[in-house]
Coordinates of C-alpha atoms in Angstrom, one line a residue:
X1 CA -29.3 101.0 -65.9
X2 CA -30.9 101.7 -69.4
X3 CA -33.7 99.0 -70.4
X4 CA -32.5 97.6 -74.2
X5 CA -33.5 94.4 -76.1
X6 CA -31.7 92.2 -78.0
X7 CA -33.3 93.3 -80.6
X8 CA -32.5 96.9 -79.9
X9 CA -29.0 96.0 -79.5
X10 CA -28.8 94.0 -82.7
X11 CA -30.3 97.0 -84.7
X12 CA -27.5 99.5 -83.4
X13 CA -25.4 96.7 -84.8
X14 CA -26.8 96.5 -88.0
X15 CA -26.8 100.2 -88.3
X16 CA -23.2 100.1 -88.3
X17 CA -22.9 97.2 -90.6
X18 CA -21.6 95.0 -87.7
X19 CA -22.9 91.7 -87.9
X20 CA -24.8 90.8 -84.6
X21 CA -22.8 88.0 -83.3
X22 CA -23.8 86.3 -80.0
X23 CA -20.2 87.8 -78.0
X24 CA -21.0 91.4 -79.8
X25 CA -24.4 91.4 -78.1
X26 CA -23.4 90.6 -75.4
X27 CA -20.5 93.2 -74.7
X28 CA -22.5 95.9 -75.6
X29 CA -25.7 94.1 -73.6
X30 CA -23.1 95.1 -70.8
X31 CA -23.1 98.7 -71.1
X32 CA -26.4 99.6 -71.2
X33 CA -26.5 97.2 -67.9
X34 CA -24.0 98.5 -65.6
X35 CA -22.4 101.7 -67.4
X36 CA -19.7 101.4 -65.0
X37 CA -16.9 102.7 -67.4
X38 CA -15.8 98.9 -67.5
X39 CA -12.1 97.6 -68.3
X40 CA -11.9 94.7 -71.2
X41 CA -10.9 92.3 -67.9
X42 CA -14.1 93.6 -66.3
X43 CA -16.4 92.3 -69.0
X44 CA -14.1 89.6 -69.3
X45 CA -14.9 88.6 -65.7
X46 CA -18.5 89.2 -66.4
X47 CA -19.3 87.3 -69.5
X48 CA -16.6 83.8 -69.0
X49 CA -19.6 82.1 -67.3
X50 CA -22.1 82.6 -69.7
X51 CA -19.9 82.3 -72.8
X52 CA -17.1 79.5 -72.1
X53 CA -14.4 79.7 -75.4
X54 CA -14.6 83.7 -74.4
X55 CA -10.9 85.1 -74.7
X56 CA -9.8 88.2 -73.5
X57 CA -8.4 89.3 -76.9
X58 CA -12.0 88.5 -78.1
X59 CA -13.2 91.1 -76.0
X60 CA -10.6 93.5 -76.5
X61 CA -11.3 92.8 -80.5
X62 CA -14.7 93.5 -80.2
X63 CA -14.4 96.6 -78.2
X64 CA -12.1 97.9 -80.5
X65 CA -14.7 97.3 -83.9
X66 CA -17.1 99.5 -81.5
X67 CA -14.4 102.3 -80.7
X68 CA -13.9 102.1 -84.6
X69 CA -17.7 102.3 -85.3
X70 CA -18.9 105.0 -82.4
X71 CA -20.9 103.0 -80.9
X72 CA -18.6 102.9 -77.6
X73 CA -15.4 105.1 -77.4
X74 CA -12.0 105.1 -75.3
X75 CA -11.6 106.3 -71.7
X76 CA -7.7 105.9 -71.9
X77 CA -6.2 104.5 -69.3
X78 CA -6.5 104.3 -65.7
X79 CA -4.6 102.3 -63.3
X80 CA -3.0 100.8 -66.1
X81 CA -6.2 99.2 -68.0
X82 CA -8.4 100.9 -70.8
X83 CA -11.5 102.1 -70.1
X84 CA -14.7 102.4 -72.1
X85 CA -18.7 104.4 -72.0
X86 CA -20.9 104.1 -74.4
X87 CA -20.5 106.8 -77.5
X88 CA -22.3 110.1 -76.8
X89 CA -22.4 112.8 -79.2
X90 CA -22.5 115.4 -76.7
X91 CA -19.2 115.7 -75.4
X92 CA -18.9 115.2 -71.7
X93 CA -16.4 114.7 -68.8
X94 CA -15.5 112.0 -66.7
X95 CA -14.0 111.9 -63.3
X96 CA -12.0 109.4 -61.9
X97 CA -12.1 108.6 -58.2
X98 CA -8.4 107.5 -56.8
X99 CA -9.5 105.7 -54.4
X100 CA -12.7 103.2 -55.6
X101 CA -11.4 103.5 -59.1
X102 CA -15.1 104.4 -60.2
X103 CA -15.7 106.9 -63.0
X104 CA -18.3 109.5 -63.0
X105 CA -19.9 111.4 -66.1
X106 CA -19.8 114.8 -65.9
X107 CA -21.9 117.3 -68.3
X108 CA -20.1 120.1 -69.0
X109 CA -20.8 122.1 -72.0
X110 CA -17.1 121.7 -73.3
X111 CA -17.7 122.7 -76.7
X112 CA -19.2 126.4 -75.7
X113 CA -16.1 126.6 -73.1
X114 CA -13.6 126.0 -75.2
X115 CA -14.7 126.7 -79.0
X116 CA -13.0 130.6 -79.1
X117 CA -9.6 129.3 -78.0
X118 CA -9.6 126.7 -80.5
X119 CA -11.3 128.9 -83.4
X120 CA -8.8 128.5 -85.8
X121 CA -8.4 124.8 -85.3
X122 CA -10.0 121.5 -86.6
X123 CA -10.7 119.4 -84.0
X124 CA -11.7 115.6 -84.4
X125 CA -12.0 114.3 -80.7
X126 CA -10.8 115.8 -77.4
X127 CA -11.2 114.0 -73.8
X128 CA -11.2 115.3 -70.4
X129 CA -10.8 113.6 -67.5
X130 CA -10.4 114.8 -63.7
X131 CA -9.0 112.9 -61.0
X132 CA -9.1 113.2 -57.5
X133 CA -11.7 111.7 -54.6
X134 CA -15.0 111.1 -55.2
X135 CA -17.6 112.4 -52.6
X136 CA -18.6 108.7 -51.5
X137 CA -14.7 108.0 -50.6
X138 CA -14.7 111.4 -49.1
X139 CA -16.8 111.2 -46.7

């Protein structure tokens, strides 16, 4: 869990020319909280109770303007739901366990392992993404 204020969080916001509303807070409030890779129903499930007229397509919404503005990014889906981490501009992996359904960063240095065979290319985003067990459900 990374320690942010509100007042952190509203200056990202503002950064971005995003007005600070109370929802947009709040959803990005989440993933400095639990970085748990969530689905939009997982902050749904999250955030009802504290904000009652929330809507599903309000959080989808929202989580789209952040994809848009690289403050979060796309996962792709797993399981049939979307997933999202916070924007890093350090490429990284993820891995996704099979059986818990968590998913794990993973540093790799993807740019250095992959720049010569894509030399002659212009690349504007990439993803990778393993799948298998994770070594909690392995054991």
């Amino acid at each position: 869990m990374i320690e942010i204020t509100t007042k952190e969080i509203e200056l990202i916001l503002r950064q971005k020319k995003i007005r600070p509303s109370y929802l947009r807070i709040k959803v990005l409030e989440y993933f400095f909280k639990h970085h748990n890779h969530p689905s939009v129903n997982m902050i749904y499930e999250e955030l009802q109770g504290t904000i009652p007229t929330l809507s599903k397509t309000s959080v989808y919404n929202t989580l789209n303007l952040f994809d848009q503005n690289k403050i979060i990014e796309s996962l792709g889906a797993t399981e049939n739901e979307q997933r999202y981490d916070l924007y890093r501009s350090k490429p990284h992996a993820h891995f996704y366990c099979e059986v818990c359904g968590d998913i794990y960063d993973v540093n790799l240095d993807i740019d250095a392992q992959l720049g010569n065979a894509f030399s002659d290319f212009e690349i504007k985003s990439h993803s990778l993404q393993f799948k298998g067990i994770c070594p909690k459900c392995k054991k």
